[in-house]
Each structure stands twice: as C-alpha cells, then as structure tokens.
Amino acid sequence: MNTKNPIYIIGPSCVQLQLAGDKHVVAILPAGKGDNGSFIITSEGKFNTLKGVRINGVGVTRYITELGYVPAPEGDSIAATLRDCIDMDVGRKMVEKASADHATRLQKLYGGSECAYVPFNPHHAIQRIKVSVDDGMGSCILGIGTGFTSACVRGDYSQGEDFVMTADLGTGWLVDPAVEPSGMPRSTDYGGVVELAVFAIVNSGVGTFIGPTSLQIDENAAVDTPYPRGKMVIGLTGSTDQVIVGIDAGDELSVEYVRDNKVIYQRNGLGYKGTTHLSLGVAIGSIAAVLARVAAIDAVATPKNARKAA
C-alpha cells in the first residue's frame, strides 16, 4: 500500500460511498498499483479494507473523486486516525514477516539439536524440543484468536520422549542449548498484553532488550517522569535506533521511535478509538506502528536512486 498517496474524506457535495447496511465510507486511502484493496474508516468509526482495485470497473481514486470525496486537509482528525490504523496494520505485518524469517534462521541454526522452549506464560512448564533439520519448509500458527500470525520452529517426534513438536515464537522462547532457560523473560500480571507484545516483537528478531525485560512501576518516580508505570526498550537489529515502549502517568501505552537520542515519531494508545477487542495482534500493531511510520518517513527522505544503489 502506497501510504504516500492522499487520504480522501467526504467533500461538501459528496455522494457517500455506501457499504453493507446503512454504513458508508468517511475516509479512504485508495488502492494503487500492486495493492489488493483500499483502507477505509466507516461511518461507525471502524477501520476496514475495501477489497479490489476497481469499483464498477473504474479505478478507486477516480471513482471516489467523481462521487465528491476530496483530499483530506492537513490536520484532519479522521484522516489521522486512518493513517494511524494503516501504520498499525503494516507494522503488525512487518513483525509477522520478521517472525517467519527468524524462524527460518533458527531452524537452520538449531536443526538436529535439543533446545529448551520457554513459554512466555510463567504458569506453563518449560519444555524440550528436538529441532528438525531444515528442509526448506516453514510453518506458522494463524492468529484467528490473537490477531497475530506467528512463525514456528518445527521439532521431531520421538516415541516415549517428552518433546514438543513446535516452538511457537509468538508465545515462547526457543533457547540455545548452552543457555540456562530459567533466565528467560516471562510475563507478569502487571505487564499484561503490552509485555506479551514486546516479547513477541523481540522474539521475531526485530530487536533485543536494552535494560528491563518487564514493565515495572517506579514507586519513586518524579512528577515529570515520562513513564512512571514502567518501560521496556528494544534496540533494533542492525541499527542503533531504539523503540521505547512505556506506560505513562495516565496508564496509557506510549511508544517512541528514537534515533540519535531524538524522538523521530511517537504514538499513544492500544489500538484506536474504534477498537472493540484488545488482542495480542492489536498490541503488537500499536507498538510496531512506529516502525511502519518511520520506514515510510525514511523512504521519502531517501532519494529513489540512492535506494536502488543500496
């Protein structure tokens, strides 16, 4: 999806694009070349995807402009919500892709070895897995209930042995045979879904922990402390950039993308105003949205010819 294209909103004399029932489109980022559909905000305030690249045989942009939709002005709140929702969607997919790539690396690295598998949930037992020799095949667990599709490292079946067949990277750590598994981070009641989301992001190979591996309240925090209710810092792989995931004084999620000690982009909140179900996927998207936005900022800032040369 080309997020550099303008978002369109209802114009002064617009014929609204109708959806099922009495709903209609209030904001839309039209599908462009290579896209599968358009991102929209409905009159119910919901984020959704309008499938296809044409409407009634006409390109989406042309169709909606003929209806009277107009490019959103700078600062428009509905357009800002749609852009944020797109960031969350793209960010979650970035982590899913990273998870698949990381699982492939781990399969090759540990194929034929016996490793420990440590569930994020501290109430679940640490298990063993005989990692299968890599055969070029990947596997994943569809996030029907969680909203996040995580990759798996496959194991061999051994009759009479207590080995798990898969190590789901979205719910636990695959631990090197030389590392003590009991020292791996495990979730806390306080950290909740935010903590689990950070674990899943780190476990996708996107980055590593810098400092605390759980959210911890600072009882002695000063009044102006940014994250008195705890923060976790992710150092991004192959970069000196960091993502700070914190809980502010209002008990809200706040995420900062930091480069050279400067905040490049920040967003707040789990999901968006229209979110009705808080899932792992929503939490991961809420955090990884800053990755998507900064990637888009970098793409605009980097000349096209320089990107090709790189």
mmCIF file of N, CA, C and O in Angstrom, residues 164-263:
data_model
loop_
_atom_site.group_PDB
_atom_site.id
_atom_site.type_symbol
_atom_site.label_atom_id
_atom_site.label_comp_id
_atom_site.label_asym_id
_atom_site.label_seq_id
_atom_site.Cartn_x
_atom_site.Cartn_y
_atom_site.Cartn_z
ATOM 1 N N VAL A 164 8.171 -31.361 22.576
ATOM 2 C CA VAL A 164 7.110 -30.680 21.841
ATOM 3 C C VAL A 164 7.459 -30.705 20.356
ATOM 4 O O VAL A 164 8.632 -30.777 19.980
ATOM 5 N N MET A 165 6.424 -30.642 19.534
ATOM 6 C CA MET A 165 6.617 -30.732 18.091
ATOM 7 C C MET A 165 6.886 -29.376 17.440
ATOM 8 O O MET A 165 7.455 -29.307 16.347
ATOM 9 N N THR A 166 6.448 -28.309 18.098
ATOM 10 C CA THR A 166 6.655 -26.972 17.537
ATOM 11 C C THR A 166 7.012 -25.984 18.638
ATOM 12 O O THR A 166 6.564 -26.118 19.776
ATOM 13 N N ALA A 167 7.807 -25.014 18.274
ATOM 14 C CA ALA A 167 8.119 -23.894 19.165
ATOM 15 C C ALA A 167 7.502 -22.651 18.538
ATOM 16 O O ALA A 167 8.006 -22.129 17.537
ATOM 17 N N ASP A 168 6.388 -22.211 19.088
ATOM 18 C CA ASP A 168 5.674 -21.049 18.575
ATOM 19 C C ASP A 168 6.381 -19.782 19.058
ATOM 20 O O ASP A 168 6.396 -19.485 20.258
ATOM 21 N N LEU A 169 6.939 -19.014 18.130
ATOM 22 C CA LEU A 169 7.705 -17.825 18.508
ATOM 23 C C LEU A 169 6.810 -16.693 19.012
ATOM 24 O O LEU A 169 7.312 -15.718 19.570
ATOM 25 N N GLY A 170 5.508 -16.837 18.837
ATOM 26 C CA GLY A 170 4.590 -15.825 19.335
ATOM 27 C C GLY A 170 4.188 -16.039 20.768
ATOM 28 O O GLY A 170 3.587 -15.153 21.398
ATOM 29 N N THR A 171 4.558 -17.203 21.325
ATOM 30 C CA THR A 171 4.159 -17.494 22.705
ATOM 31 C C THR A 171 5.307 -17.983 23.583
ATOM 32 O O THR A 171 5.098 -18.272 24.762
ATOM 33 N N GLY A 172 6.510 -18.091 23.023
ATOM 34 C CA GLY A 172 7.611 -18.564 23.846
ATOM 35 C C GLY A 172 8.963 -18.457 23.162
ATOM 36 O O GLY A 172 9.053 -18.230 21.951
ATOM 37 N N TRP A 173 10.007 -18.642 23.981
ATOM 38 C CA TRP A 173 11.393 -18.508 23.508
ATOM 39 C C TRP A 173 11.981 -19.874 23.169
ATOM 40 O O TRP A 173 11.853 -20.822 23.944
ATOM 41 N N LEU A 174 12.661 -19.974 22.024
ATOM 42 C CA LEU A 174 13.486 -21.136 21.711
ATOM 43 C C LEU A 174 14.884 -20.819 22.229
ATOM 44 O O LEU A 174 15.502 -19.826 21.823
ATOM 45 N N VAL A 175 15.390 -21.644 23.139
ATOM 46 C CA VAL A 175 16.608 -21.303 23.867
ATOM 47 C C VAL A 175 17.788 -22.160 23.417
ATOM 48 O O VAL A 175 17.685 -23.395 23.324
ATOM 49 N N ASP A 176 18.894 -21.516 23.154
ATOM 50 C CA ASP A 176 20.138 -22.178 22.771
ATOM 51 C C ASP A 176 20.500 -23.234 23.819
ATOM 52 O O ASP A 176 20.341 -23.008 25.026
ATOM 53 N N PRO A 177 21.002 -24.402 23.374
ATOM 54 C CA PRO A 177 21.354 -25.468 24.322
ATOM 55 C C PRO A 177 22.353 -25.032 25.402
ATOM 56 O O PRO A 177 22.372 -25.606 26.499
ATOM 57 N N ALA A 178 23.173 -24.034 25.108
ATOM 58 C CA ALA A 178 24.188 -23.595 26.069
ATOM 59 C C ALA A 178 23.665 -22.547 27.050
ATOM 60 O O ALA A 178 24.400 -22.114 27.942
ATOM 61 N N VAL A 179 22.403 -22.136 26.902
ATOM 62 C CA VAL A 179 21.837 -21.074 27.745
ATOM 63 C C VAL A 179 20.889 -21.677 28.780
ATOM 64 O O VAL A 179 20.109 -22.583 28.466
ATOM 65 N N GLU A 180 20.949 -21.173 29.992
ATOM 66 C CA GLU A 180 20.058 -21.623 31.056
ATOM 67 C C GLU A 180 18.641 -21.082 30.793
ATOM 68 O O GLU A 180 18.415 -19.868 30.835
ATOM 69 N N PRO A 181 17.676 -21.951 30.505
ATOM 70 C CA PRO A 181 16.334 -21.488 30.115
ATOM 71 C C PRO A 181 15.575 -20.764 31.213
ATOM 72 O O PRO A 181 14.716 -19.930 30.924
ATOM 73 N N SER A 182 15.887 -21.038 32.471
ATOM 74 C CA SER A 182 15.138 -20.425 33.564
ATOM 75 C C SER A 182 15.352 -18.913 33.642
ATOM 76 O O SER A 182 14.593 -18.204 34.308
ATOM 77 N N GLY A 183 16.378 -18.432 32.961
ATOM 78 C CA GLY A 183 16.650 -16.999 32.992
ATOM 79 C C GLY A 183 15.930 -16.199 31.919
ATOM 80 O O GLY A 183 16.066 -14.967 31.873
ATOM 81 N N MET A 184 15.147 -16.854 31.074
ATOM 82 C CA MET A 184 14.455 -16.149 30.001
ATOM 83 C C MET A 184 13.302 -15.318 30.557
ATOM 84 O O MET A 184 12.654 -15.707 31.530
ATOM 85 N N PRO A 185 13.024 -14.165 29.929
ATOM 86 C CA PRO A 185 11.927 -13.310 30.410
ATOM 87 C C PRO A 185 10.578 -14.031 30.316
ATOM 88 O O PRO A 185 10.305 -14.740 29.347
ATOM 89 N N ARG A 186 9.754 -13.831 31.328
ATOM 90 C CA ARG A 186 8.413 -14.406 31.340
ATOM 91 C C ARG A 186 7.437 -13.322 31.777
ATOM 92 O O ARG A 186 7.791 -12.402 32.514
ATOM 93 N N SER A 187 6.215 -13.434 31.331
ATOM 94 C CA SER A 187 5.255 -12.355 31.518
ATOM 95 C C SER A 187 4.830 -12.200 32.971
ATOM 96 O O SER A 187 4.898 -13.143 33.761
ATOM 97 N N THR A 188 4.395 -11.008 33.285
ATOM 98 C CA THR A 188 3.901 -10.699 34.626
ATOM 99 C C THR A 188 2.441 -10.271 34.532
ATOM 100 O O THR A 188 1.975 -9.828 33.471
ATOM 101 N N ASP A 189 1.724 -10.398 35.627
ATOM 102 C CA ASP A 189 0.321 -9.961 35.642
ATOM 103 C C ASP A 189 0.223 -8.470 35.359
ATOM 104 O O ASP A 189 -0.680 -8.016 34.652
ATOM 105 N N TYR A 190 1.177 -7.721 35.873
ATOM 106 C CA TYR A 190 1.149 -6.278 35.677
ATOM 107 C C TYR A 190 1.387 -5.910 34.209
ATOM 108 O O TYR A 190 0.730 -5.026 33.661
ATOM 109 N N GLY A 191 2.346 -6.581 33.571
ATOM 110 C CA GLY A 191 2.717 -6.228 32.201
ATOM 111 C C GLY A 191 1.643 -6.512 31.184
ATOM 112 O O GLY A 191 1.508 -5.794 30.181
ATOM 113 N N GLY A 192 0.844 -7.572 31.409
ATOM 114 C CA GLY A 192 -0.283 -7.884 30.549
ATOM 115 C C GLY A 192 0.059 -8.025 29.079
ATOM 116 O O GLY A 192 1.139 -8.481 28.695
ATOM 117 N N VAL A 193 -0.878 -7.593 28.230
ATOM 118 C CA VAL A 193 -0.752 -7.806 26.795
ATOM 119 C C VAL A 193 0.357 -6.948 26.192
ATOM 120 O O VAL A 193 0.953 -7.326 25.169
ATOM 121 N N VAL A 194 0.678 -5.805 26.809
ATOM 122 C CA VAL A 194 1.768 -4.968 26.300
ATOM 123 C C VAL A 194 3.092 -5.709 26.425
ATOM 124 O O VAL A 194 3.896 -5.749 25.488
ATOM 125 N N GLU A 195 3.317 -6.311 27.575
ATOM 126 C CA GLU A 195 4.535 -7.087 27.798
ATOM 127 C C GLU A 195 4.625 -8.244 26.816
ATOM 128 O O GLU A 195 5.683 -8.492 26.209
ATOM 129 N N LEU A 196 3.517 -8.960 26.621
ATOM 130 C CA LEU A 196 3.497 -10.090 25.682
ATOM 131 C C LEU A 196 3.799 -9.626 24.267
ATOM 132 O O LEU A 196 4.485 -10.310 23.502
ATOM 133 N N ALA A 197 3.290 -8.459 23.910
ATOM 134 C CA ALA A 197 3.537 -7.920 22.573
ATOM 135 C C ALA A 197 5.012 -7.597 22.373
ATOM 136 O O ALA A 197 5.593 -7.897 21.322
ATOM 137 N N VAL A 198 5.639 -7.010 23.386
ATOM 138 C CA VAL A 198 7.077 -6.717 23.301
ATOM 139 C C VAL A 198 7.868 -8.014 23.174
ATOM 140 O O VAL A 198 8.803 -8.116 22.371
ATOM 141 N N PHE A 199 7.491 -9.038 23.955
ATOM 142 C CA PHE A 199 8.156 -10.331 23.854
ATOM 143 C C PHE A 199 8.077 -10.869 22.428
ATOM 144 O O PHE A 199 9.071 -11.335 21.858
ATOM 145 N N ALA A 200 6.872 -10.836 21.850
ATOM 146 C CA ALA A 200 6.680 -11.379 20.500
ATOM 147 C C ALA A 200 7.489 -10.602 19.466
ATOM 148 O O ALA A 200 8.034 -11.186 18.518
ATOM 149 N N ILE A 201 7.577 -9.288 19.640
ATOM 150 C CA ILE A 201 8.357 -8.460 18.709
ATOM 151 C C ILE A 201 9.839 -8.795 18.807
ATOM 152 O O ILE A 201 10.523 -9.002 17.791
ATOM 153 N N VAL A 202 10.360 -8.846 20.027
ATOM 154 C CA VAL A 202 11.768 -9.202 20.221
ATOM 155 C C VAL A 202 12.030 -10.616 19.702
ATOM 156 O O VAL A 202 13.058 -10.876 19.050
ATOM 157 N N ASN A 203 11.089 -11.520 19.936
ATOM 158 C CA ASN A 203 11.266 -12.915 19.537
ATOM 159 C C ASN A 203 11.095 -13.124 18.041
ATOM 160 O O ASN A 203 11.296 -14.226 17.545
ATOM 161 N N SER A 204 10.757 -12.074 17.313
ATOM 162 C CA SER A 204 10.682 -12.157 15.854
ATOM 163 C C SER A 204 12.016 -11.770 15.223
ATOM 164 O O SER A 204 12.162 -11.823 14.002
ATOM 165 N N GLY A 205 12.966 -11.360 16.067
ATOM 166 C CA GLY A 205 14.268 -10.942 15.552
ATOM 167 C C GLY A 205 14.345 -9.469 15.208
ATOM 168 O O GLY A 205 15.370 -9.002 14.714
ATOM 169 N N VAL A 206 13.264 -8.718 15.469
ATOM 170 C CA VAL A 206 13.259 -7.287 15.160
ATOM 171 C C VAL A 206 14.288 -6.537 15.998
ATOM 172 O O VAL A 206 14.891 -5.567 15.545
ATOM 173 N N GLY A 207 14.492 -6.989 17.243
ATOM 174 C CA GLY A 207 15.445 -6.309 18.104
ATOM 175 C C GLY A 207 15.745 -7.100 19.354
ATOM 176 O O GLY A 207 15.335 -8.260 19.482
ATOM 177 N N THR A 208 16.453 -6.471 20.268
ATOM 178 C CA THR A 208 16.806 -7.102 21.536
ATOM 179 C C THR A 208 16.480 -6.146 22.685
ATOM 180 O O THR A 208 16.361 -4.933 22.483
ATOM 181 N N PHE A 209 16.363 -6.697 23.881
ATOM 182 C CA PHE A 209 16.089 -5.877 25.054
ATOM 183 C C PHE A 209 17.301 -5.032 25.425
ATOM 184 O O PHE A 209 18.433 -5.496 25.375
ATOM 185 N N ILE A 210 17.023 -3.794 25.794
ATOM 186 C CA ILE A 210 18.034 -2.946 26.418
ATOM 187 C C ILE A 210 17.476 -2.576 27.790
ATOM 188 O O ILE A 210 16.499 -1.832 27.897
ATOM 189 N N GLY A 211 18.051 -3.128 28.827
ATOM 190 C CA GLY A 211 17.543 -2.852 30.161
ATOM 191 C C GLY A 211 16.452 -3.818 30.587
ATOM 192 O O GLY A 211 16.483 -5.007 30.227
ATOM 193 N N PRO A 212 15.455 -3.359 31.334
ATOM 194 C CA PRO A 212 14.429 -4.234 31.914
ATOM 195 C C PRO A 212 13.691 -5.062 30.868
ATOM 196 O O PRO A 212 13.423 -4.593 29.761
ATOM 197 N N THR A 213 13.377 -6.302 31.227
ATOM 198 C CA THR A 213 12.638 -7.195 30.332
ATOM 199 C C THR A 213 11.197 -7.376 30.806
ATOM 200 O O THR A 213 10.533 -8.338 30.439
ATOM 201 N N SER A 214 10.740 -6.444 31.634
ATOM 202 C CA SER A 214 9.342 -6.440 32.063
ATOM 203 C C SER A 214 8.952 -5.011 32.410
ATOM 204 O O SER A 214 9.821 -4.140 32.570
ATOM 205 N N LEU A 215 7.659 -4.765 32.493
ATOM 206 C CA LEU A 215 7.177 -3.453 32.903
ATOM 207 C C LEU A 215 7.144 -3.388 34.424
ATOM 208 O O LEU A 215 6.557 -4.264 35.066
ATOM 209 N N GLN A 216 7.783 -2.382 34.975
ATOM 210 C CA GLN A 216 7.879 -2.260 36.423
ATOM 211 C C GLN A 216 7.548 -0.839 36.844
ATOM 212 O O GLN A 216 8.093 0.125 36.299
ATOM 213 N N ILE A 217 6.633 -0.700 37.807
ATOM 214 C CA ILE A 217 6.265 0.620 38.309
ATOM 215 C C ILE A 217 7.437 1.221 39.080
ATOM 216 O O ILE A 217 8.073 0.539 39.883
ATOM 217 N N ASP A 218 7.708 2.485 38.809
ATOM 218 C CA ASP A 218 8.731 3.211 39.568
ATOM 219 C C ASP A 218 8.028 3.961 40.691
ATOM 220 O O ASP A 218 7.450 5.034 40.484
ATOM 221 N N GLU A 219 8.041 3.388 41.862
ATOM 222 C CA GLU A 219 7.333 3.970 43.002
ATOM 223 C C GLU A 219 7.903 5.327 43.409
ATOM 224 O O GLU A 219 7.213 6.147 44.025
ATOM 225 N N ASN A 220 9.166 5.586 43.075
ATOM 226 C CA ASN A 220 9.820 6.834 43.472
ATOM 227 C C ASN A 220 9.973 7.813 42.317
ATOM 228 O O ASN A 220 10.789 8.736 42.376
ATOM 229 N N ALA A 221 9.168 7.609 41.282
ATOM 230 C CA ALA A 221 9.301 8.449 40.094
ATOM 231 C C ALA A 221 8.929 9.897 40.388
ATOM 232 O O ALA A 221 7.991 10.179 41.136
ATOM 233 N N ALA A 222 9.681 10.807 39.773
ATOM 234 C CA ALA A 222 9.370 12.232 39.890
ATOM 235 C C ALA A 222 8.081 12.540 39.136
ATOM 236 O O ALA A 222 7.639 11.756 38.287
ATOM 237 N N VAL A 223 7.494 13.681 39.426
ATOM 238 C CA VAL A 223 6.213 14.052 38.816
ATOM 239 C C VAL A 223 6.300 14.091 37.296
ATOM 240 O O VAL A 223 5.362 13.712 36.587
ATOM 241 N N ASP A 224 7.440 14.548 36.780
ATOM 242 C CA ASP A 224 7.583 14.700 35.337
ATOM 243 C C ASP A 224 8.257 13.506 34.656
ATOM 244 O O ASP A 224 8.670 13.590 33.498
ATOM 245 N N THR A 225 8.368 12.384 35.354
ATOM 246 C CA THR A 225 8.954 11.181 34.738
ATOM 247 C C THR A 225 8.062 10.711 33.590
ATOM 248 O O THR A 225 6.855 10.560 33.775
ATOM 249 N N PRO A 226 8.641 10.490 32.391
ATOM 250 C CA PRO A 226 7.812 10.120 31.238
ATOM 251 C C PRO A 226 7.014 8.833 31.429
ATOM 252 O O PRO A 226 5.857 8.754 31.037
ATOM 253 N N TYR A 227 7.638 7.827 32.022
ATOM 254 C CA TYR A 227 6.977 6.523 32.130
ATOM 255 C C TYR A 227 7.033 5.994 33.562
ATOM 256 O O TYR A 227 7.742 5.037 33.858
ATOM 257 N N PRO A 228 6.288 6.608 34.460
ATOM 258 C CA PRO A 228 6.340 6.176 35.862
ATOM 259 C C PRO A 228 5.772 4.778 36.072
ATOM 260 O O PRO A 228 6.051 4.143 37.089
ATOM 261 N N ARG A 229 4.994 4.291 35.129
ATOM 262 C CA ARG A 229 4.385 2.971 35.274
ATOM 263 C C ARG A 229 5.158 1.888 34.510
ATOM 264 O O ARG A 229 4.638 0.802 34.263
ATOM 265 N N GLY A 230 6.382 2.224 34.126
ATOM 266 C CA GLY A 230 7.260 1.225 33.527
ATOM 267 C C GLY A 230 7.517 1.417 32.051
ATOM 268 O O GLY A 230 6.692 2.001 31.335
ATOM 269 N N LYS A 231 8.694 0.946 31.613
ATOM 270 C CA LYS A 231 9.020 0.987 30.192
ATOM 271 C C LYS A 231 9.946 -0.167 29.852
ATOM 272 O O LYS A 231 10.633 -0.721 30.711
ATOM 273 N N MET A 232 9.939 -0.543 28.572
ATOM 274 C CA MET A 232 10.848 -1.537 28.026
ATOM 275 C C MET A 232 11.452 -0.932 26.764
ATOM 276 O O MET A 232 10.745 -0.266 25.995
ATOM 277 N N VAL A 233 12.737 -1.157 26.564
ATOM 278 C CA VAL A 233 13.432 -0.582 25.412
ATOM 279 C C VAL A 233 13.897 -1.696 24.482
ATOM 280 O O VAL A 233 14.516 -2.668 24.921
ATOM 281 N N ILE A 234 13.587 -1.548 23.197
ATOM 282 C CA ILE A 234 14.008 -2.500 22.171
ATOM 283 C C ILE A 234 15.086 -1.840 21.319
ATOM 284 O O ILE A 234 14.854 -0.789 20.710
ATOM 285 N N GLY A 235 16.276 -2.443 21.296
ATOM 286 C CA GLY A 235 17.323 -1.999 20.394
ATOM 287 C C GLY A 235 17.149 -2.711 19.067
ATOM 288 O O GLY A 235 17.202 -3.938 19.012
ATOM 289 N N LEU A 236 16.898 -1.968 18.002
ATOM 290 C CA LEU A 236 16.562 -2.582 16.721
ATOM 291 C C LEU A 236 17.762 -3.264 16.073
ATOM 292 O O LEU A 236 18.880 -2.736 16.091
ATOM 293 N N THR A 237 17.521 -4.428 15.504
ATOM 294 C CA THR A 237 18.570 -5.231 14.879
ATOM 295 C C THR A 237 19.212 -4.481 13.712
ATOM 296 O O THR A 237 18.515 -3.899 12.875
ATOM 297 N N GLY A 238 20.533 -4.504 13.659
ATOM 298 C CA GLY A 238 21.256 -3.869 12.561
ATOM 299 C C GLY A 238 21.213 -2.358 12.586
ATOM 300 O O GLY A 238 21.444 -1.701 11.567
ATOM 301 N N SER A 239 20.922 -1.773 13.748
ATOM 302 C CA SER A 239 20.770 -0.335 13.841
ATOM 303 C C SER A 239 21.060 0.111 15.265
ATOM 304 O O SER A 239 21.037 -0.683 16.202
ATOM 305 N N THR A 240 21.307 1.396 15.437
ATOM 306 C CA THR A 240 21.424 1.970 16.783
ATOM 307 C C THR A 240 20.099 2.591 17.221
ATOM 308 O O THR A 240 20.005 3.143 18.322
ATOM 309 N N ASP A 241 19.092 2.509 16.368
ATOM 310 C CA ASP A 241 17.772 3.041 16.699
ATOM 311 C C ASP A 241 17.126 2.209 17.800
ATOM 312 O O ASP A 241 17.416 1.010 17.948
ATOM 313 N N GLN A 242 16.253 2.851 18.550
ATOM 314 C CA GLN A 242 15.549 2.177 19.640
ATOM 315 C C GLN A 242 14.059 2.470 19.587
ATOM 316 O O GLN A 242 13.640 3.517 19.091
ATOM 317 N N VAL A 243 13.290 1.531 20.120
ATOM 318 C CA VAL A 243 11.864 1.744 20.321
ATOM 319 C C VAL A 243 11.601 1.643 21.815
ATOM 320 O O VAL A 243 11.932 0.641 22.441
ATOM 321 N N ILE A 244 11.058 2.705 22.376
ATOM 322 C CA ILE A 244 10.732 2.737 23.802
ATOM 323 C C ILE A 244 9.237 2.475 23.963
ATOM 324 O O ILE A 244 8.411 3.206 23.410
ATOM 325 N N VAL A 245 8.918 1.439 24.705
ATOM 326 C CA VAL A 245 7.524 1.069 24.963
ATOM 327 C C VAL A 245 7.248 1.335 26.435
ATOM 328 O O VAL A 245 7.823 0.676 27.306
ATOM 329 N N GLY A 246 6.400 2.299 26.717
ATOM 330 C CA GLY A 246 6.172 2.673 28.099
ATOM 331 C C GLY A 246 4.708 2.889 28.435
ATOM 332 O O GLY A 246 3.863 2.998 27.547
ATOM 333 N N ILE A 247 4.438 2.934 29.727
ATOM 334 C CA ILE A 247 3.103 3.248 30.224
ATOM 335 C C ILE A 247 3.206 4.591 30.933
ATOM 336 O O ILE A 247 3.969 4.741 31.888
ATOM 337 N N ASP A 248 2.437 5.574 30.468
ATOM 338 C CA ASP A 248 2.561 6.923 31.019
ATOM 339 C C ASP A 248 1.753 7.093 32.308
ATOM 340 O O ASP A 248 1.129 6.149 32.808
ATOM 341 N N ALA A 249 1.759 8.310 32.826
ATOM 342 C CA ALA A 249 1.089 8.581 34.094
ATOM 343 C C ALA A 249 -0.417 8.358 34.022
ATOM 344 O O ALA A 249 -1.067 8.128 35.044
ATOM 345 N N GLY A 250 -0.963 8.428 32.821
ATOM 346 C CA GLY A 250 -2.398 8.188 32.641
ATOM 347 C C GLY A 250 -2.732 6.741 32.377
ATOM 348 O O GLY A 250 -3.855 6.420 31.981
ATOM 349 N N ASP A 251 -1.739 5.869 32.581
ATOM 350 C CA ASP A 251 -1.899 4.428 32.379
ATOM 351 C C ASP A 251 -2.177 4.067 30.925
ATOM 352 O O ASP A 251 -2.851 3.083 30.626
ATOM 353 N N GLU A 252 -1.659 4.887 30.016
ATOM 354 C CA GLU A 252 -1.813 4.656 28.585
ATOM 355 C C GLU A 252 -0.490 4.211 27.963
ATOM 356 O O GLU A 252 0.585 4.643 28.383
ATOM 357 N N LEU A 253 -0.590 3.360 26.937
ATOM 358 C CA LEU A 253 0.589 2.951 26.180
ATOM 359 C C LEU A 253 1.143 4.149 25.416
ATOM 360 O O LEU A 253 0.398 4.898 24.785
ATOM 361 N N SER A 254 2.458 4.316 25.477
ATOM 362 C CA SER A 254 3.137 5.338 24.691
ATOM 363 C C SER A 254 4.373 4.698 24.071
ATOM 364 O O SER A 254 5.139 4.028 24.761
ATOM 365 N N VAL A 255 4.543 4.889 22.772
ATOM 366 C CA VAL A 255 5.656 4.267 22.050
ATOM 367 C C VAL A 255 6.445 5.345 21.319
ATOM 368 O O VAL A 255 5.876 6.171 20.605
ATOM 369 N N GLU A 256 7.758 5.337 21.509
ATOM 370 C CA GLU A 256 8.633 6.299 20.850
ATOM 371 C C GLU A 256 9.656 5.577 19.984
ATOM 372 O O GLU A 256 10.233 4.576 20.408
ATOM 373 N N TYR A 257 9.883 6.125 18.799
ATOM 374 C CA TYR A 257 10.983 5.656 17.943
ATOM 375 C C TYR A 257 12.105 6.680 18.093
ATOM 376 O O TYR A 257 11.932 7.853 17.757
ATOM 377 N N VAL A 258 13.254 6.223 18.616
ATOM 378 C CA VAL A 258 14.361 7.126 18.933
ATOM 379 C C VAL A 258 15.560 6.840 18.034
ATOM 380 O O VAL A 258 15.984 5.693 17.880
ATOM 381 N N ARG A 259 16.092 7.902 17.466
ATOM 382 C CA ARG A 259 17.300 7.812 16.632
ATOM 383 C C ARG A 259 18.247 8.949 17.016
ATOM 384 O O ARG A 259 17.823 10.117 17.032
ATOM 385 N N ASP A 260 19.476 8.599 17.315
ATOM 386 C CA ASP A 260 20.463 9.612 17.721
ATOM 387 C C ASP A 260 19.929 10.478 18.863
ATOM 388 O O ASP A 260 20.073 11.706 18.866
ATOM 389 N N ASN A 261 19.285 9.803 19.828
ATOM 390 C CA ASN A 261 18.745 10.458 21.030
ATOM 391 C C ASN A 261 17.624 11.447 20.735
ATOM 392 O O ASN A 261 17.290 12.286 21.587
ATOM 393 N N LYS A 262 17.031 11.346 19.555
ATOM 394 C CA LYS A 262 15.901 12.207 19.196
ATOM 395 C C LYS A 262 14.683 11.336 18.876
ATOM 396 O O LYS A 262 14.813 10.294 18.235
ATOM 397 N N VAL A 263 13.520 11.773 19.320
ATOM 398 C CA VAL A 263 12.286 11.042 19.039
ATOM 399 C C VAL A 263 11.848 11.369 17.615
ATOM 400 O O VAL A 263 11.486 12.514 17.304
#
